[in-house]
Short mmCIF file of C-alpha atoms and ligand atoms in Angstrom, two decimals:
data_model
loop_
_atom_site.label_atom_id
_atom_site.label_comp_id
_atom_site.label_asym_id
_atom_site.label_seq_id
_atom_site.Cartn_x
_atom_site.Cartn_y
_atom_site.Cartn_z
CA MET R 1 251.77 53.16 42.26
CA LYS R 2 249.77 51.53 45.06
CA LYS R 3 247.25 49.16 43.57
CA HIS R 4 243.78 48.75 45.02
CA ILE R 5 242.27 45.35 45.70
CA VAL R 6 239.00 44.12 44.24
CA VAL R 7 237.36 40.95 45.57
CA GLN R 8 235.03 39.11 43.21
CA LYS R 9 232.92 36.04 43.98
CA PHE R 10 231.38 33.71 41.42
CA GLY R 11 228.55 31.45 42.63
CA GLY R 12 227.81 27.85 41.70
CA SER R 13 225.59 28.49 38.70
CA SER R 14 228.18 30.91 37.30
CA VAL R 15 230.73 28.08 37.17
CA ALA R 16 228.36 25.18 36.51
CA ASN R 17 230.48 23.59 33.76
CA LEU R 18 233.73 24.00 31.81
CA ASP R 19 232.19 26.40 29.29
CA ARG R 20 230.97 28.63 32.09
CA ILE R 21 234.43 28.48 33.75
CA LYS R 22 235.92 29.74 30.46
CA VAL R 23 233.43 32.62 30.36
CA VAL R 24 234.23 33.51 33.95
CA ALA R 25 237.98 33.34 33.22
CA ASP R 26 237.50 35.83 30.35
CA ARG R 27 235.46 38.11 32.58
CA ILE R 28 238.13 38.06 35.30
CA ILE R 29 240.90 38.84 32.81
CA GLU R 30 238.84 41.75 31.52
CA SER R 31 238.55 43.22 35.00
CA LYS R 32 242.28 42.80 35.76
CA LYS R 33 243.76 46.22 35.11
CA SER R 34 247.21 47.59 35.79
CA ASP R 35 245.95 49.52 38.82
CA ASN R 36 244.22 46.68 40.63
CA ASN R 37 244.93 43.33 42.24
CA LEU R 38 242.21 40.71 42.07
CA VAL R 39 241.10 38.12 44.59
CA VAL R 40 238.46 35.81 43.14
CA VAL R 41 236.40 33.60 45.44
CA VAL R 42 234.65 30.71 43.79
CA SER R 43 231.81 28.35 44.78
CA ALA R 44 231.57 24.67 43.88
CA LEU R 45 230.48 23.77 40.33
CA GLY R 46 226.67 23.88 39.91
CA ASP R 47 224.94 21.57 42.36
CA THR R 48 228.12 19.83 43.58
CA THR R 49 227.58 20.71 47.23
CA ASP R 50 224.03 19.27 47.21
CA GLU R 51 225.31 16.14 45.49
CA LEU R 52 228.11 15.66 48.04
CA GLU R 53 225.62 16.08 50.87
CA GLU R 54 223.26 13.58 49.28
CA MET R 55 226.04 11.00 48.96
CA ALA R 56 226.95 11.41 52.62
CA PHE R 57 223.35 10.87 53.75
CA LYS R 58 223.03 7.79 51.54
CA LEU R 59 225.90 6.21 53.42
CA CYS R 60 225.17 7.45 56.91
CA PRO R 61 221.94 8.91 58.34
CA THR R 62 223.83 11.18 60.74
CA PRO R 63 227.20 11.86 59.13
CA PRO R 64 229.93 13.10 61.50
CA ASP R 65 230.36 16.87 61.19
CA ARG R 66 234.14 16.71 60.86
CA GLU R 67 234.05 14.37 57.86
CA MET R 68 231.09 16.29 56.43
CA ASP R 69 233.26 19.41 56.30
CA LEU R 70 236.15 17.50 54.81
CA LEU R 71 233.78 16.27 52.09
CA MET R 72 231.83 19.47 51.44
CA SER R 73 234.95 21.64 51.18
CA THR R 74 236.22 19.61 48.22
CA GLY R 75 233.66 21.13 45.83
CA GLU R 76 235.30 24.55 46.04
CA GLN R 77 238.80 23.07 45.71
CA ILE R 78 237.82 21.62 42.35
CA SER R 79 236.38 24.86 40.98
CA SER R 80 239.23 27.05 42.24
CA ALA R 81 241.90 24.82 40.67
CA LEU R 82 240.01 24.60 37.36
CA LEU R 83 239.45 28.35 37.21
CA ALA R 84 243.16 29.07 37.79
CA MET R 85 243.97 26.63 34.98
CA ALA R 86 241.51 28.32 32.61
CA ILE R 87 243.07 31.72 33.34
CA LYS R 88 246.58 30.35 32.77
CA ALA R 89 245.47 28.80 29.48
CA ARG R 90 244.53 32.34 28.42
CA GLY R 91 248.05 33.55 29.01
CA HIS R 92 247.53 35.23 32.40
CA ASP R 93 249.05 34.27 35.69
CA ALA R 94 246.79 32.92 38.43
CA ILE R 95 247.25 30.87 41.57
CA ALA R 96 244.54 28.91 43.41
CA PHE R 97 244.43 28.44 47.17
CA THR R 98 242.18 26.63 49.62
CA GLY R 99 240.68 28.65 52.50
CA PRO R 100 243.27 27.33 55.00
CA GLN R 101 246.12 28.17 52.61
CA VAL R 102 245.17 31.85 52.68
CA GLY R 103 244.98 31.86 56.46
CA ILE R 104 241.20 31.86 56.98
CA SER R 105 240.89 30.87 60.64
CA THR R 106 237.52 29.91 62.06
CA ASP R 107 236.09 28.59 65.30
CA SER R 108 235.48 24.84 65.68
CA ALA R 109 231.73 24.86 64.90
CA HIS R 110 231.82 22.34 62.05
CA THR R 111 229.31 22.94 59.21
CA LYS R 112 228.58 26.50 60.42
CA ALA R 113 231.95 27.88 61.48
CA ARG R 114 232.57 31.58 62.10
CA VAL R 115 235.55 33.38 60.63
CA ILE R 116 237.84 34.60 63.40
CA SER R 117 240.75 36.09 61.50
CA ILE R 118 242.46 36.15 58.13
CA GLU R 119 246.24 36.30 57.86
CA SER R 120 247.06 36.34 54.20
CA PRO R 121 250.76 36.75 53.44
CA ARG R 122 250.41 34.37 50.53
CA ILE R 123 247.84 36.62 48.86
CA ARG R 124 250.14 39.63 49.21
CA LYS R 125 253.08 37.67 47.85
CA ALA R 126 251.08 36.44 44.86
CA HIS R 127 249.88 39.99 44.17
CA SER R 128 253.41 41.34 44.31
CA ARG R 129 254.11 38.95 41.44
CA ASN R 130 251.06 40.24 39.59
CA LYS R 131 249.13 36.98 39.88
CA ILE R 132 245.35 36.74 40.00
CA VAL R 133 244.49 35.02 43.27
CA ILE R 134 241.71 32.42 43.26
CA VAL R 135 240.37 31.28 46.64
CA ALA R 136 238.15 28.27 47.29
CA GLY R 137 235.09 29.69 49.09
CA TYR R 138 233.08 28.36 52.04
CA GLN R 139 235.99 26.97 54.12
CA GLY R 140 238.58 27.67 56.77
CA LEU R 141 240.74 26.05 59.42
CA SER R 142 239.79 25.59 63.09
CA PRO R 143 242.21 26.15 65.98
CA ASP R 144 242.70 22.34 66.09
CA GLY R 145 243.84 22.33 62.47
CA GLU R 146 240.58 20.88 61.15
CA ILE R 147 238.90 21.95 57.91
CA THR R 148 235.61 23.72 58.60
CA THR R 149 232.84 25.06 56.38
CA LEU R 150 230.97 28.34 56.85
CA GLY R 151 227.34 27.24 56.39
CA ARG R 152 225.42 26.99 53.10
CA GLY R 153 226.00 29.96 50.87
CA GLY R 154 229.27 30.48 52.77
CA SER R 155 231.33 31.56 49.76
CA ASP R 156 229.59 34.93 50.10
CA LEU R 157 231.08 35.13 53.60
CA THR R 158 234.56 34.15 52.35
CA ALA R 159 234.37 36.97 49.80
CA VAL R 160 233.16 39.63 52.24
CA ALA R 161 235.60 38.58 54.98
CA LEU R 162 238.52 38.67 52.52
CA ALA R 163 237.39 42.06 51.22
CA VAL R 164 237.38 43.40 54.79
CA ALA R 165 240.73 41.82 55.69
CA LEU R 166 242.42 43.09 52.53
CA LYS R 167 240.73 46.52 52.73
CA ALA R 168 239.25 46.07 49.27
CA LYS R 169 237.36 48.94 47.68
CA VAL R 170 234.31 46.82 46.94
CA CYS R 171 233.19 43.21 47.06
CA GLU R 172 231.55 42.11 43.80
CA ILE R 173 229.17 39.14 43.99
CA PHE R 174 228.57 37.62 40.55
CA THR R 175 225.51 35.40 40.34
CA ASP R 176 222.79 34.17 37.97
CA VAL R 177 220.46 37.18 38.36
CA THR R 178 221.29 40.81 37.58
CA GLY R 179 221.04 42.04 41.17
CA ILE R 180 218.79 42.10 44.21
CA PHE R 181 215.14 42.22 43.18
CA THR R 182 211.97 43.29 44.97
CA THR R 183 211.21 39.56 45.25
CA ASP R 184 212.68 36.37 43.75
CA PRO R 185 212.64 37.12 39.98
CA ARG R 186 212.46 33.40 39.22
CA VAL R 187 209.13 33.19 41.02
CA VAL R 188 207.48 36.54 40.34
CA LYS R 189 207.89 37.80 36.79
CA SER R 190 207.14 41.44 37.61
CA ALA R 191 210.00 41.61 40.16
CA ARG R 192 212.08 44.74 39.72
CA LYS R 193 215.81 45.21 40.22
CA ILE R 194 216.66 47.42 43.18
CA LYS R 195 219.41 49.97 42.48
CA THR R 196 220.54 50.48 46.06
CA ILE R 197 219.59 48.69 49.25
CA THR R 198 220.83 49.15 52.81
CA PHE R 199 222.78 46.50 54.73
CA GLU R 200 219.97 46.43 57.26
CA GLU R 201 217.27 45.69 54.66
CA MET R 202 219.41 43.12 52.86
CA LEU R 203 220.23 41.39 56.13
CA GLU R 204 216.54 41.18 56.97
CA MET R 205 215.63 39.87 53.49
CA ALA R 206 218.44 37.30 53.60
CA SER R 207 217.52 36.15 57.11
CA LEU R 208 213.90 35.79 56.07
CA GLY R 209 214.76 33.58 53.11
CA ALA R 210 215.99 35.59 50.10
CA GLN R 211 218.62 33.08 49.06
CA VAL R 212 220.59 35.50 46.90
CA MET R 213 223.02 36.47 49.69
CA GLN R 214 224.06 34.53 52.78
CA ALA R 215 222.77 36.47 55.81
CA ARG R 216 226.01 36.17 57.78
CA SER R 217 228.02 37.70 54.96
CA ILE R 218 225.80 40.78 55.14
CA GLU R 219 226.27 40.96 58.90
CA VAL R 220 230.03 41.18 58.36
CA ALA R 221 229.70 43.70 55.50
CA LYS R 222 227.47 45.86 57.71
CA ARG R 223 229.82 45.71 60.69
CA PHE R 224 232.82 46.79 58.60
CA ASN R 225 230.92 48.97 56.12
CA MET R 226 232.11 47.00 53.07
CA PRO R 227 230.01 47.93 50.03
CA ILE R 228 228.77 44.97 48.00
CA HIS R 229 227.88 45.01 44.32
CA VAL R 230 225.58 42.09 43.40
CA ARG R 231 225.56 41.55 39.63
CA SER R 232 225.26 38.99 36.88
CA SER R 233 228.06 36.80 35.55
CA PHE R 234 225.92 36.12 32.47
CA VAL R 235 225.15 39.65 31.25
CA LYS R 236 227.12 42.85 31.58
CA GLU R 237 225.07 45.45 33.40
CA GLU R 238 225.14 47.34 36.66
CA GLY R 239 223.68 45.33 39.51
CA THR R 240 222.57 46.34 43.00
CA MET R 241 224.72 48.19 45.52
CA ILE R 242 224.33 47.11 49.15
CA VAL R 243 225.50 50.02 51.29
CA LYS R 244 225.14 51.83 54.60
CA ALA R 245 221.87 53.77 55.02
CA ASN R 246 222.14 57.30 53.61
CA PRO R 247 219.71 60.11 52.80
CA LYS R 248 220.01 59.47 49.05
CA ILE R 249 218.30 56.08 49.35
CA GLU R 250 214.58 56.51 48.85
CA ASP R 251 212.69 55.74 52.05
CA VAL R 252 210.02 53.30 50.92
CA ALA R 253 207.84 51.44 53.40
CA VAL R 254 208.33 48.05 51.73
CA ARG R 255 211.52 47.34 49.80
CA GLY R 256 210.91 43.67 49.10
CA VAL R 257 208.86 40.53 49.68
CA THR R 258 210.51 37.21 50.58
CA THR R 259 209.17 33.69 50.67
CA ASN R 260 210.69 30.86 52.63
CA ALA R 261 209.46 27.29 52.50
CA SER R 262 212.22 25.71 54.53
CA GLU R 263 210.51 25.73 57.90
CA ALA R 264 208.11 23.32 59.61
CA LYS R 265 205.64 23.89 62.42
CA ILE R 266 205.41 21.85 65.61
CA THR R 267 202.43 22.05 67.99
CA ILE R 268 202.35 20.70 71.53
CA THR R 269 198.76 20.54 72.77
CA ALA R 270 197.37 20.67 76.30
CA VAL R 271 200.47 22.13 77.87
CA PRO R 272 199.99 22.95 81.59
CA ASP R 273 199.81 26.75 81.77
CA LYS R 274 202.28 27.28 84.59
CA ALA R 275 205.32 29.45 85.17
CA GLY R 276 208.53 27.90 83.87
CA ILE R 277 206.96 25.45 81.40
CA ALA R 278 207.94 27.36 78.25
CA ALA R 279 211.47 27.65 79.58
CA ARG R 280 211.64 23.87 80.07
CA ILE R 281 210.32 23.11 76.59
CA PHE R 282 212.63 25.45 74.74
CA THR R 283 215.70 24.70 76.86
CA GLU R 284 215.29 21.02 76.04
CA ILE R 285 214.88 21.76 72.33
CA SER R 286 217.82 24.15 72.15
CA GLN R 287 220.01 21.57 73.86
CA LYS R 288 219.43 19.41 70.79
CA ASP R 289 220.96 22.25 68.72
CA VAL R 290 217.67 23.10 66.99
CA ASN R 291 216.97 26.76 66.18
CA VAL R 292 213.41 27.65 67.12
CA ASP R 293 211.99 30.63 65.29
CA ILE R 294 208.41 31.91 65.65
CA ILE R 295 206.62 30.84 68.85
CA VAL R 296 202.90 31.22 69.47
CA GLN R 297 201.15 30.31 72.70
CA ASN R 298 197.37 30.14 72.62
CA VAL R 299 195.07 31.59 75.23
CA SER R 300 194.77 29.21 78.13
CA GLN R 301 191.55 27.27 78.67
CA SER R 302 191.07 25.46 81.97
CA GLY R 303 194.75 25.71 82.78
CA LEU R 304 195.92 24.13 79.54
CA THR R 305 197.32 25.81 76.45
CA ASP R 306 198.70 24.90 73.00
CA ILE R 307 202.18 25.99 72.01
CA SER R 308 203.24 26.13 68.34
CA PHE R 309 206.64 27.02 66.96
CA THR R 310 208.62 26.78 63.76
CA VAL R 311 211.96 25.04 63.21
CA PRO R 312 214.10 24.51 60.09
CA ARG R 313 212.55 21.65 58.09
CA LYS R 314 215.92 19.90 58.01
CA GLU R 315 215.86 19.72 61.80
CA LEU R 316 212.26 18.55 62.12
CA THR R 317 213.04 14.93 63.06
CA LYS R 318 215.40 16.04 65.81
CA ALA R 319 212.99 18.75 67.01
CA LEU R 320 210.01 16.35 67.03
CA ALA R 321 211.88 13.78 69.11
CA ALA R 322 212.86 16.46 71.61
CA SER R 323 209.30 17.85 71.71
CA GLN R 324 207.80 14.41 72.32
CA ALA R 325 210.25 13.75 75.13
CA ILE R 326 209.52 17.03 76.88
CA ALA R 327 205.74 16.73 76.32
CA LYS R 328 205.81 13.46 78.22
CA LYS R 329 207.85 14.92 81.07
CA ILE R 330 205.50 17.87 81.58
CA ASN R 331 202.31 15.85 81.09
CA ALA R 332 201.25 17.69 77.95
CA GLY R 333 199.00 16.23 75.23
CA GLN R 334 199.74 15.36 71.60
CA VAL R 335 202.68 16.62 69.57
CA SER R 336 201.99 17.23 65.88
CA SER R 337 203.96 18.70 63.01
CA ASP R 338 203.25 20.32 59.68
CA LYS R 339 205.80 20.48 56.87
CA THR R 340 203.54 22.26 54.41
CA VAL R 341 203.94 25.77 55.76
CA ALA R 342 205.69 28.77 54.23
CA ARG R 343 206.69 32.16 55.52
CA VAL R 344 205.96 35.27 53.50
CA SER R 345 207.55 38.46 54.70
CA ILE R 346 207.58 42.11 53.76
CA VAL R 347 210.76 44.08 54.49
CA GLY R 348 211.55 47.79 54.46
CA SER R 349 213.28 50.24 56.77
CA GLY R 350 210.60 52.84 55.91
CA MET R 351 208.22 50.74 58.02
CA ARG R 352 209.48 52.62 61.04
CA SER R 353 207.81 55.79 59.80
CA HIS R 354 204.86 54.44 57.77
CA ARG R 355 201.74 53.27 59.56
CA GLY R 356 199.26 50.54 58.70
CA ILE R 357 201.72 48.36 56.81
CA ALA R 358 201.01 45.17 58.78
CA ALA R 359 197.25 45.75 58.52
CA LYS R 360 197.55 46.14 54.75
CA MET R 361 199.45 42.84 54.59
CA PHE R 362 196.81 40.97 56.62
CA GLU R 363 194.01 42.52 54.56
CA THR R 364 195.67 41.41 51.33
CA LEU R 365 195.92 37.82 52.57
CA ALA R 366 192.35 37.92 53.88
CA LYS R 367 191.04 39.02 50.47
CA LEU R 368 192.67 35.92 49.01
CA LYS R 369 191.09 33.82 51.78
CA ILE R 370 194.54 32.78 52.98
CA ASN R 371 194.57 31.88 56.64
CA ILE R 372 197.43 33.30 58.73
CA ASP R 373 198.78 30.68 61.07
CA MET R 374 201.43 32.69 62.88
CA ILE R 375 202.72 36.25 62.76
CA SER R 376 206.07 37.67 63.69
CA THR R 377 207.40 41.20 63.38
CA SER R 378 210.64 43.09 63.69
CA GLU R 379 211.25 46.83 63.39
CA ILE R 380 211.57 46.54 59.63
CA SER R 381 209.61 43.41 58.70
CA VAL R 382 206.34 41.54 59.10
CA SER R 383 206.16 37.78 58.49
CA CYS R 384 203.15 35.48 58.23
CA ILE R 385 203.20 31.69 58.32
CA ILE R 386 200.65 30.36 55.83
CA GLU R 387 199.99 27.14 53.92
CA GLU R 388 202.81 26.50 51.47
CA LYS R 389 200.41 26.01 48.56
CA HIS R 390 199.36 29.66 48.85
CA ALA R 391 202.89 31.08 49.05
CA LYS R 392 203.29 32.12 45.42
CA LYS R 393 199.85 33.72 45.21
CA ALA R 394 200.46 35.59 48.48
CA THR R 395 203.90 36.82 47.38
CA GLU R 396 202.54 38.08 44.07
CA ALA R 397 199.63 39.87 45.71
CA LEU R 398 201.82 41.54 48.36
CA HIS R 399 204.32 42.54 45.69
CA THR R 400 201.56 44.29 43.76
CA VAL R 401 199.76 45.84 46.74
CA PHE R 402 202.96 47.47 48.01
CA GLY R 403 203.68 48.90 44.56
CA LEU R 404 206.84 46.94 43.91
CA GLY R 405 206.07 45.60 40.44
CA ASN R 406 207.61 46.52 37.12
CA THR R 407 204.61 48.51 36.01
CA LYS R 408 205.23 51.23 38.61
P1 ADP G 501 224.91 31.63 43.61
O1 ADP G 501 225.00 30.25 43.06
O2 ADP G 501 225.48 32.65 42.68
O3 ADP G 501 225.43 31.78 45.01
P2 ADP G 501 222.21 31.58 44.63
O4 ADP G 501 221.41 30.49 43.99
O5 ADP G 501 222.73 31.37 46.00
O6 ADP G 501 223.38 31.99 43.63
O7 ADP G 501 221.37 32.94 44.65
C1 ADP G 501 220.79 33.44 43.46
C2 ADP G 501 219.32 33.11 43.43
O8 ADP G 501 218.65 33.78 44.50
C3 ADP G 501 218.61 33.61 42.19
O9 ADP G 501 218.69 32.67 41.15
C4 ADP G 501 217.17 33.85 42.65
O10 ADP G 501 216.31 32.83 42.23
C5 ADP G 501 217.26 33.80 44.18
N1 ADP G 501 216.62 34.95 44.84
C6 ADP G 501 215.76 34.86 45.88
N2 ADP G 501 215.32 36.07 46.25
C7 ADP G 501 215.91 36.97 45.43
C8 ADP G 501 215.87 38.40 45.32
N3 ADP G 501 215.10 39.15 46.13
N4 ADP G 501 216.63 39.00 44.37
C9 ADP G 501 217.41 38.26 43.54
N5 ADP G 501 217.50 36.91 43.61
C10 ADP G 501 216.76 36.26 44.54
N1 LIG G 502 228.99 25.54 47.78
C1 LIG G 502 228.43 26.03 49.03
C2 LIG G 502 226.92 25.93 48.99
O1 LIG G 502 226.36 25.51 47.97
C3 LIG G 502 228.86 27.42 49.35
C4 LIG G 502 228.43 28.47 48.36
O2 LIG G 502 228.13 28.17 47.19
O3 LIG G 502 228.40 29.64 48.74
O4 LIG G 502 226.27 26.25 49.94
MG1 MG G 503 224.60 31.65 47.00
#
């Protein structure tokens, strides 16, 4: 009998301590049947990754990326080894591997490496001996033989990439909520679990800040059409299926609302309004490896204009230094920054066929007297940058206005 492969991933809060590891071990043993082979990807225990990062920054303001990866990858090595031990203690056979040991090859972009290929003879060998395979998430090996990490939330990517490489039937993501909700259920109590969501919508929600799945993992799942089942490791119930668009999925205008308070805004005033200036500003900033997101240029008055843009809050210091340098070179005015902004977004592939969605969003914020600082749109989303202190109120109101709440 040819066995099928199931990939499961357990996130940090699912393995936060030894008791939780025991629960997860029981759950894994329960899902090991005679007709399947399991690969279990595991994240670092609880907040380990944050704590490791904090330690690094206490010792060194700009820690070298190579050593950062060496450090950060250890969290997942601990949890994978402990989980294999817990399974063995229950009388079942398991073997734990690091990412490099199961042939996860990446590029050399330390701290945000991309998976290039997976050659996994060791997984096949372990399966042929009926072992449960545990893999440390979030890591791989660069062509130079260096340990790399796949960006925060990267264990999701390890799981999806392994599922694709091993031709698994499904990739199950076990986490601390029961699925994908219409908005973060920890923030908005009336959030409702979504039964089925498309890769496209999930990718948009993840990119716009819904932390529940790493955006890059969804990109890979979409490219290779790998269905994902997001579900709870705490309670036993069906979660959310993330799948390719199909006619059975109800076409709603707005599927979800996301909030993201991890960006900051920079404004350069009195910028000479001439051809080529924007190119100079953003070339200089991108050379410092800062990702610029929304950009707004004001209407020019007497040949001068203000340019505002958002950057990840973590990169604000770097981005500010670059902005000040370029402002000087082009004879612009002041450079200011604001860390107290948040982005609220509405997402839904039905937006393509429904009209007036953006207007309804702006109206809702206006009724609450919330000023919109910046706006950005894609085919299936509208985002507004507002003051962070209004983010929760705005999210709740949009959630209600677009009929997403539990009462519906
Ligand atoms: P894990 O440790 O399992 O990787 P994460 O903390 O990365 O878990 O992701 C789960 C969290 O994502 C939830 O606790 C929830 O607060 C948050 N979240 C944000 N947006 C959503 C959403 N739309 N649906 C479900 N969870 C969400
Ligand atoms: N431990 C890593 C992080 O916290 C990877 C992961 O959990 O997915 O980002
Ligand atoms: Mg996560």
